[in-house]
CSV table of N, CA and C in Angstrom, one decimal:
chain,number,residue,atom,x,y,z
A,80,UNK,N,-4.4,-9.5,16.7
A,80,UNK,CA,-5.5,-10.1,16.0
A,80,UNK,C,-5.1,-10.9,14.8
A,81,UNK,N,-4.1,-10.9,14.4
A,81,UNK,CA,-3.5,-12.0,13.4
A,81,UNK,C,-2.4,-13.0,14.3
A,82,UNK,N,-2.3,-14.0,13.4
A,82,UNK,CA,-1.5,-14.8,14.1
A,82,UNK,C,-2.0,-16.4,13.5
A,83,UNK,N,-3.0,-16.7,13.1
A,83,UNK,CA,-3.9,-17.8,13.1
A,83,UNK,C,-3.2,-18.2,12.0
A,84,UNK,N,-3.3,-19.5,11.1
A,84,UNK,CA,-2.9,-20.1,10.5
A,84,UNK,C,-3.5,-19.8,8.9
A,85,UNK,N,-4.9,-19.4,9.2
A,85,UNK,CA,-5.8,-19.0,8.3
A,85,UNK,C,-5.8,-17.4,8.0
A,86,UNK,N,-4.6,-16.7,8.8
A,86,UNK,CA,-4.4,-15.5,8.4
A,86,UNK,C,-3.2,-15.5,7.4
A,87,UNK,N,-2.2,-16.4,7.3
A,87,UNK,CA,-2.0,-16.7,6.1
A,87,UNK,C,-2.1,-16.9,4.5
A,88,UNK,N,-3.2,-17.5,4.7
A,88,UNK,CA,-4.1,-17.8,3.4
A,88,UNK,C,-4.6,-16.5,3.3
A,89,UNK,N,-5.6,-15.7,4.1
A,89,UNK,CA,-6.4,-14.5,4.0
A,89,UNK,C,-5.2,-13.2,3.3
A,90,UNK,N,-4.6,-13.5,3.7
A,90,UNK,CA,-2.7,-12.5,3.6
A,90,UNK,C,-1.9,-12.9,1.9
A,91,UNK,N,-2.0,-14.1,1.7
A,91,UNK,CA,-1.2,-14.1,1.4
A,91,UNK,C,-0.9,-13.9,-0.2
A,92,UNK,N,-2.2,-13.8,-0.8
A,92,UNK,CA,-2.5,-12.8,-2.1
A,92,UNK,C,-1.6,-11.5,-2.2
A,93,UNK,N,-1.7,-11.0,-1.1
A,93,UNK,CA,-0.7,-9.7,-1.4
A,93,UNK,C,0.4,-9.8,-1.2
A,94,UNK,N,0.8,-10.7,-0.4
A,94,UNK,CA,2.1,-10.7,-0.5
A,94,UNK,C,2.6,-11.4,-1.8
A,95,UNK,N,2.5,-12.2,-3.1
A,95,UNK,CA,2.7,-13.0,-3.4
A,95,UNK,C,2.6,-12.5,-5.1
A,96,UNK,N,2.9,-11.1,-4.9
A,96,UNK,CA,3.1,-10.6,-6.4
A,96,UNK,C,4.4,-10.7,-7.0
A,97,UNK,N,4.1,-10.9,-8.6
A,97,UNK,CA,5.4,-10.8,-9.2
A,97,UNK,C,6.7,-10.0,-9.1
A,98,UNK,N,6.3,-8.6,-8.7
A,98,UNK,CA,7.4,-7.6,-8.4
A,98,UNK,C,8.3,-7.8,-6.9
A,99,UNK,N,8.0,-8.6,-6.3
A,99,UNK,CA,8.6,-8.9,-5.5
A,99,UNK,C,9.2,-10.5,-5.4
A,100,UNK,N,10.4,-10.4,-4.7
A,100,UNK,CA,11.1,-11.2,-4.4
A,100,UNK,C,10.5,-12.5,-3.7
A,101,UNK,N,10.5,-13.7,-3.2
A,101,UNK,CA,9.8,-14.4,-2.2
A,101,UNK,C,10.1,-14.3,-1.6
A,102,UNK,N,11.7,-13.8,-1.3
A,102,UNK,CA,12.4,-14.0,0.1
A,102,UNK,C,11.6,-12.7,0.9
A,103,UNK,N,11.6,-11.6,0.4
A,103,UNK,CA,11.0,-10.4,1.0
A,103,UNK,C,9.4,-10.5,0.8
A,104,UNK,N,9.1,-11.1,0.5
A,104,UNK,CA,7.7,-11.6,0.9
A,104,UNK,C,7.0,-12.2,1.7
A,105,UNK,N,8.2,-13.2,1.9
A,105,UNK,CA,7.7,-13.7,3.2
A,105,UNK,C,8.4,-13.4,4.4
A,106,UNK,N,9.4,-12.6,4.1
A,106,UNK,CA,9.7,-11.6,5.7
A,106,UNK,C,8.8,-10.7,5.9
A,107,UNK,N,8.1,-10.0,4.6
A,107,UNK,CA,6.9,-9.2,5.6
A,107,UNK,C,6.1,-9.9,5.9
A,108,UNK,N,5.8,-10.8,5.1
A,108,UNK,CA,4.2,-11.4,5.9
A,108,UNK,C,4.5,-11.9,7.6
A,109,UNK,N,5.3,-12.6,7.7
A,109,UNK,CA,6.1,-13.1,8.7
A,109,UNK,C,6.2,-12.0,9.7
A,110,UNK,N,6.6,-10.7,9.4
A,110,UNK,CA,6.5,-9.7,10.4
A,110,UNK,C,5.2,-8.8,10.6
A,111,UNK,N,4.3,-9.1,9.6
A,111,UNK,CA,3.0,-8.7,9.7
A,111,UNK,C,2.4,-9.3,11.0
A,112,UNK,N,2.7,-11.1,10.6
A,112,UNK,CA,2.1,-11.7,11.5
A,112,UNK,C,2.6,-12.0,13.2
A,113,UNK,N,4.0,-11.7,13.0
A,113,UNK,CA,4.1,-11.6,14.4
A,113,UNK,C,3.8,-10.3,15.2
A,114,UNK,N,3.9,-9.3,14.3
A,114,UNK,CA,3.9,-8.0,14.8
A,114,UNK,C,2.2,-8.2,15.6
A,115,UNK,N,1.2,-8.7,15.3
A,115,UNK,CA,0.0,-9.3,15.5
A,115,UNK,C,-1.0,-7.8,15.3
A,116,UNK,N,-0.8,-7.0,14.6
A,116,UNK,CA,-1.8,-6.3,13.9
A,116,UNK,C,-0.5,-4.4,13.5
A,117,UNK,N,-1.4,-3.9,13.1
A,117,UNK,CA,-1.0,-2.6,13.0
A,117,UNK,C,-0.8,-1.2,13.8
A,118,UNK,N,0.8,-1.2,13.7
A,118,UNK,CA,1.0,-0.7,15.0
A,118,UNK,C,2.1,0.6,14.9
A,119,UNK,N,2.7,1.5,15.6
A,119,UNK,CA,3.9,2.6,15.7
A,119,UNK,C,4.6,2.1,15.0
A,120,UNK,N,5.0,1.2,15.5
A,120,UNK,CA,6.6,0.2,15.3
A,120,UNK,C,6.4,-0.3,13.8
A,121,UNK,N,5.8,-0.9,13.4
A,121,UNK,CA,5.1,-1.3,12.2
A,121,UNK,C,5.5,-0.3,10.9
A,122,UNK,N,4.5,0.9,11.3
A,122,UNK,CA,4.5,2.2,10.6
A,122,UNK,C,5.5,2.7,10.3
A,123,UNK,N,6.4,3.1,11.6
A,123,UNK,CA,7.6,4.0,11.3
A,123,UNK,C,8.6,2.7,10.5
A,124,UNK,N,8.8,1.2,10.5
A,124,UNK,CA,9.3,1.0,9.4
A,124,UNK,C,9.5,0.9,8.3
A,125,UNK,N,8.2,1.0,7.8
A,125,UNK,CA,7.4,1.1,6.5
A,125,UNK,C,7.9,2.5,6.2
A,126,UNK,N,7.3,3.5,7.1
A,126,UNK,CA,7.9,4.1,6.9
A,126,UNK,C,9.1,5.5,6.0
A,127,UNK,N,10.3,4.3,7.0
A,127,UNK,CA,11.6,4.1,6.5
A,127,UNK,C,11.9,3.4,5.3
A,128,UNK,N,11.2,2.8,4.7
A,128,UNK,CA,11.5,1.9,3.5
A,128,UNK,C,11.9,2.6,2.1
A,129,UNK,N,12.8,2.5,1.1
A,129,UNK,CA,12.7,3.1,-0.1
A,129,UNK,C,12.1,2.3,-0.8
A,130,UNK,N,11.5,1.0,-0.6
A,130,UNK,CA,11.0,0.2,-1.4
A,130,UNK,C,9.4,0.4,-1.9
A,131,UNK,N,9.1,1.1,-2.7
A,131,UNK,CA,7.9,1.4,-3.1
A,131,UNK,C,6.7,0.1,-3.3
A,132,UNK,N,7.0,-0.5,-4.0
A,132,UNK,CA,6.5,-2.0,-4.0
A,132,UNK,C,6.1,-2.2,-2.8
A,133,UNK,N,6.9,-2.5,-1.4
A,133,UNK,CA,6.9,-2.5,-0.4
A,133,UNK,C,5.8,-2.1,0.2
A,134,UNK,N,6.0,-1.2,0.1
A,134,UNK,CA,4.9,0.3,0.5
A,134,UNK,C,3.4,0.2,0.1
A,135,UNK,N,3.3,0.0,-1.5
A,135,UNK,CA,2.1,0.0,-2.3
A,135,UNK,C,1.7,-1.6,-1.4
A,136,UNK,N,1.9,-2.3,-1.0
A,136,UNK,CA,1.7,-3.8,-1.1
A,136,UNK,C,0.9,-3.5,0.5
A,137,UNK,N,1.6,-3.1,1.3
A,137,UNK,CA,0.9,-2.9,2.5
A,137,UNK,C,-0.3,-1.7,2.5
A,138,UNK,N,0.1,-0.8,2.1
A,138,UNK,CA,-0.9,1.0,1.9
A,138,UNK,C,-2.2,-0.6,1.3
A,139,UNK,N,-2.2,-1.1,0.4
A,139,UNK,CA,-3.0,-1.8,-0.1
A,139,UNK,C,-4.0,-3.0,1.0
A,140,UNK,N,-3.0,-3.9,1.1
A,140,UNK,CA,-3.4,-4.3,2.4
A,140,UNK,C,-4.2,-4.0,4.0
A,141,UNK,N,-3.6,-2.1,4.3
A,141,UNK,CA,-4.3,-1.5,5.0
A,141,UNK,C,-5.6,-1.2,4.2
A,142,UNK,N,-5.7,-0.7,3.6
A,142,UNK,CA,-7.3,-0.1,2.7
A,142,UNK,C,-7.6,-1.4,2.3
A,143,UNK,N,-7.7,-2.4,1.9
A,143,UNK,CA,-8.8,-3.4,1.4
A,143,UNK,C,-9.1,-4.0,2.6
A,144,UNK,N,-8.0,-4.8,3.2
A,144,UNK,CA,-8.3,-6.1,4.3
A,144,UNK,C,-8.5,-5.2,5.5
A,145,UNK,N,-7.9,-4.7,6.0
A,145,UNK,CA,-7.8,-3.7,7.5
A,145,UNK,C,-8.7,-2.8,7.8
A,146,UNK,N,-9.0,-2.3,6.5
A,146,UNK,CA,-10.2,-0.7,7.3
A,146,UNK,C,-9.1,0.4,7.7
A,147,UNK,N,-7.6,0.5,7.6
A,147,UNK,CA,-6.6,1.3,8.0
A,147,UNK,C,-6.4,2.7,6.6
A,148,UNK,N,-7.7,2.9,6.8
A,148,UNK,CA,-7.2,4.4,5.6
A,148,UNK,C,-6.5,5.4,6.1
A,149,UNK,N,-6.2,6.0,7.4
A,149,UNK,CA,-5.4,6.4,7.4
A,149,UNK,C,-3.7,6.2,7.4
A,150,UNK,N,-3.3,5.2,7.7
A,150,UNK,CA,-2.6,4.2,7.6
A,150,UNK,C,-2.0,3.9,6.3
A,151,UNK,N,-3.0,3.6,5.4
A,151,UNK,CA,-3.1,3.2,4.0
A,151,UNK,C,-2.4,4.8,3.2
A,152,UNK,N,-3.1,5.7,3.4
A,152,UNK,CA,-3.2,7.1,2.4
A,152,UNK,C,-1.8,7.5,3.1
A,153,UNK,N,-1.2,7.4,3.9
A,153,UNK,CA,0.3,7.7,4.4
A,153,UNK,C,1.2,7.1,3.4
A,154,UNK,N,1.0,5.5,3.6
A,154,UNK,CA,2.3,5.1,2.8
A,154,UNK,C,1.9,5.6,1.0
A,155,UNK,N,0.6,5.3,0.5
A,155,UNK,CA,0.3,5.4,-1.0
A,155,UNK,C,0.7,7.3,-0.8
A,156,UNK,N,1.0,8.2,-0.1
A,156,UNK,CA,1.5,9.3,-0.3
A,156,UNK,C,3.0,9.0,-0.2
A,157,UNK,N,3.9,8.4,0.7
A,157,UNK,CA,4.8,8.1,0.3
A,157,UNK,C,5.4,7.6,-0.4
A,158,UNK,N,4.6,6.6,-1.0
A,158,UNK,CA,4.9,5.9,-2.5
A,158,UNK,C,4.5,6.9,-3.9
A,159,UNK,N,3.7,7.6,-4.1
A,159,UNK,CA,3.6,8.7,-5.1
A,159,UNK,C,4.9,9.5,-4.8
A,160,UNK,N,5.4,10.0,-3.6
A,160,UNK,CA,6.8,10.7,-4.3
A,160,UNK,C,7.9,10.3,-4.6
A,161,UNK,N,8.0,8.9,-4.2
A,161,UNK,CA,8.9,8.1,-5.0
A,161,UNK,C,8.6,7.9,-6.0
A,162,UNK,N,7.4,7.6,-6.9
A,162,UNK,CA,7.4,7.4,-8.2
A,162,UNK,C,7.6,8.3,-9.1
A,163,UNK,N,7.1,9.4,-8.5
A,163,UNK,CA,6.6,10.7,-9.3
A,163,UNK,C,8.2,10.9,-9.1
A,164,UNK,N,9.5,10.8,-8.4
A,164,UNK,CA,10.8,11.3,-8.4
A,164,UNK,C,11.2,10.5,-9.7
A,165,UNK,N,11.6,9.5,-9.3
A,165,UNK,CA,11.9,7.7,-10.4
A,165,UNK,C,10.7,7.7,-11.4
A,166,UNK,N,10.0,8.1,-11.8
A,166,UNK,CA,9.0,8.1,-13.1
A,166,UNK,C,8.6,8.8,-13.7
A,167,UNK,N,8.5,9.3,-13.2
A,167,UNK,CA,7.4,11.2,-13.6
A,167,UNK,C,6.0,11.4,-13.0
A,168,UNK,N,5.1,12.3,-13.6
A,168,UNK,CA,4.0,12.3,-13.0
A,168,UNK,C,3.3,11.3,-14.4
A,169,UNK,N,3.7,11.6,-15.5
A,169,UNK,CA,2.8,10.9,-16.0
A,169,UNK,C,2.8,9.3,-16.6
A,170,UNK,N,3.8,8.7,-15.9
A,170,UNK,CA,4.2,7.0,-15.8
A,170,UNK,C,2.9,6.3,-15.6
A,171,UNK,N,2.5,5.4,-15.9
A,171,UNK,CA,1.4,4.1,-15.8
A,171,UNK,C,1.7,3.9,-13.9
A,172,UNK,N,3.1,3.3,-13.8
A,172,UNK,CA,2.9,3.4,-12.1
A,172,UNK,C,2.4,4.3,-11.4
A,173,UNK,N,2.8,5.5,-11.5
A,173,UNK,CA,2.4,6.4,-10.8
A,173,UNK,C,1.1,6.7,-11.2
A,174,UNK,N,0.5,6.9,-12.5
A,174,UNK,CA,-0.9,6.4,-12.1
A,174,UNK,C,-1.8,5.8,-11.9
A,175,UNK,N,-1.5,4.7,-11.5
A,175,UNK,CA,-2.1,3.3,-10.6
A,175,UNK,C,-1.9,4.7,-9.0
A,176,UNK,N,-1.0,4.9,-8.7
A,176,UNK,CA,-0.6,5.4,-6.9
A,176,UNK,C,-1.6,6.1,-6.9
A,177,UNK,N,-1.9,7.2,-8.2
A,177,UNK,CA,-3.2,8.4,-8.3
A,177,UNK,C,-4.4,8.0,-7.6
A,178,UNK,N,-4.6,6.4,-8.6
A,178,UNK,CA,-6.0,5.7,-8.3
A,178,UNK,C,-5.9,5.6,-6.9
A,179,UNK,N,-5.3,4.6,-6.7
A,179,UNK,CA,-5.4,4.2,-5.4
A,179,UNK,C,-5.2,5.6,-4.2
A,180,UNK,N,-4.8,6.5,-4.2
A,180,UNK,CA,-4.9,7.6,-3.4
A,180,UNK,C,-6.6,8.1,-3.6
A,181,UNK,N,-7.2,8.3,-5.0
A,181,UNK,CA,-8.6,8.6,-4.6
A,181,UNK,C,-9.1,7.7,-4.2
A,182,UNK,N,-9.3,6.3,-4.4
A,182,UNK,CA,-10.1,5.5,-3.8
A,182,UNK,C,-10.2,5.4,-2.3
A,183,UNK,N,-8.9,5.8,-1.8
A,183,UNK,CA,-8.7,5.5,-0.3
A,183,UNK,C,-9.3,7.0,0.2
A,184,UNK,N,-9.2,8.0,-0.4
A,184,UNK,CA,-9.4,9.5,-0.1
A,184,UNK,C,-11.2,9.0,-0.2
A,185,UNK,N,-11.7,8.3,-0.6
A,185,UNK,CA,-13.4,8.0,-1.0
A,185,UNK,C,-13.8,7.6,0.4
A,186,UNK,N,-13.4,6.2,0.2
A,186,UNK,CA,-13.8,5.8,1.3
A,186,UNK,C,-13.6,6.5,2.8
A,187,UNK,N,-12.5,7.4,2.9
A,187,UNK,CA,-12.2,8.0,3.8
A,187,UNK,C,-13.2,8.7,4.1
A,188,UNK,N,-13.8,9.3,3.2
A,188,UNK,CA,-15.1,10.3,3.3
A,188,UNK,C,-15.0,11.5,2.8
A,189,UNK,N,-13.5,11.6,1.7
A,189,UNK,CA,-13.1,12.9,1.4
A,189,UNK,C,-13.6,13.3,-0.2
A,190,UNK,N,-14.3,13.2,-0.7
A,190,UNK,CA,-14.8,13.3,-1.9
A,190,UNK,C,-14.3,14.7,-3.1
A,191,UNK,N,-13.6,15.3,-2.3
A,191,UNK,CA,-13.2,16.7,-3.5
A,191,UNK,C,-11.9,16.0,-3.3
A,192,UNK,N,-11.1,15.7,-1.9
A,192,UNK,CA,-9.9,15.0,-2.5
A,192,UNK,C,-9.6,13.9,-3.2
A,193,UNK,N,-10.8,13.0,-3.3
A,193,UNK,CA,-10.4,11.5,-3.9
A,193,UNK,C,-10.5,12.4,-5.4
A,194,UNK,N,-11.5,13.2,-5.6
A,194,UNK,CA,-11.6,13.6,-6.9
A,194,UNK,C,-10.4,14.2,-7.8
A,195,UNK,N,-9.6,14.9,-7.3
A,195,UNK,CA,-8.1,15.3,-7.4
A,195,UNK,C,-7.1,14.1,-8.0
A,196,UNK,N,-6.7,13.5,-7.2
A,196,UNK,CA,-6.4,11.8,-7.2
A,196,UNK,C,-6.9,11.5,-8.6
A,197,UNK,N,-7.9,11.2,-8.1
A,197,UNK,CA,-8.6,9.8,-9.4
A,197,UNK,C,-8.5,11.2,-10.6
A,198,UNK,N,-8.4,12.6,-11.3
A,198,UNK,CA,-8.5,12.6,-12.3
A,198,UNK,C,-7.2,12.9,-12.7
A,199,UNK,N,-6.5,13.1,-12.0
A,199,UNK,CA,-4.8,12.8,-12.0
A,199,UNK,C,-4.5,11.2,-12.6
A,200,UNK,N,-5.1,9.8,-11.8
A,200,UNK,CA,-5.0,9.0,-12.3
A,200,UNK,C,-5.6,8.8,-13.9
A,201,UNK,N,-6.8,9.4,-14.2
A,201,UNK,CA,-6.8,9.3,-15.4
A,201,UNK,C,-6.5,9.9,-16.4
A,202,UNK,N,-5.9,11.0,-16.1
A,202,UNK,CA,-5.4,11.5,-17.0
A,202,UNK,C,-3.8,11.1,-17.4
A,203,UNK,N,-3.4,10.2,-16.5
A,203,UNK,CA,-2.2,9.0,-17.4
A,203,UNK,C,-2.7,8.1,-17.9
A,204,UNK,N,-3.7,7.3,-17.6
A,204,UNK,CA,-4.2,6.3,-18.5
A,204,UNK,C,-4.8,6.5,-19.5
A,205,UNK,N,-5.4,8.2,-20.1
A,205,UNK,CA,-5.9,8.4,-21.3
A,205,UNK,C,-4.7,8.8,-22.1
A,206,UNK,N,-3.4,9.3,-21.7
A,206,UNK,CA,-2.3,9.7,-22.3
A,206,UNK,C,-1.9,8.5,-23.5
C-alpha cells in the first residue's frame, strides 16, 4: 500500500531528522517503500538494529501514520533498553521513550499501562 510518489512527501518528515544521517534516511525510506507496507521481514530487521534513533523513527511512524501499535510499542520497548543501558533511567532521551511508550500504551487501550510510562516520563522532565 505504499509505493506512490505522494507517499514520499506523506513519509518523509520522519525520515528527515537532524539525528540522522541522509544517507540512512533515505535507505530506510527507500526500503519502507519498496518493502510496500509493514511486514515479518521488515520487523525482524528493525528488529536487529542497535540503532535507537532508527528504531524511535519507525516505532513513531508505526503509531502516528500506520495505526501499527503493536508494532510501534515493540520497537519504543526496544529502544528504552537501549537508552536506559547508554543513559540511565533518568536522561531527557529516555524520557521522551517513557512518553511515547504511554501514549502508544493509550491508544492501544491500556490505560493503567500507559499510566506507568507517562509518569516515568514525567518524572525526568520535572527532575
Amino acid at each position: 500500500y505504499f509505493g506512490l510518489s505522494s507517499h514520499k512527501v506523506y513519509f518523509r518528515p520522519y525520515f528527515a531528522g537532524h539525528f540522522r544521517e541522509h544517507v540512512d534516511t533515505l535507505r530506510d525510506l527507500d526500503m519502507l517503500l519498496q518493502l510496500g507496507g509493514v511486514d515479518n521481514q521488515l520487523m525482524e530487521f528493525l528488529l536487529e538494529s542497535t540503532d535507537p534513533s532508527q528504531l524511535k523513527l519507525f516505532a513513531r511512524l508505526f503509531y502516528e501514520k500506520l495505526e501499527e501499535t503493536d508494532k510501534a510499542l515493540e520497537l519504543f520497548k526496544r529502544v528504552l533498553t537501549m537508552e536506559e543501558s547508554s543513559y540511565g533511567k533518568g536522561h531527557v532521551v529516555t524520557g521522551t521513550t517513557y512518553q511515547n511508550l504511554g501514549l502508544t500504551l493509550l491508544k492501544k487501550g491500556d490505560p493503567d499501562g500507559a499510566l506507568l510510562y507517562l509518569r516515568e516520563g514525567l518524572a525526568v522532565t520535572e527532575a
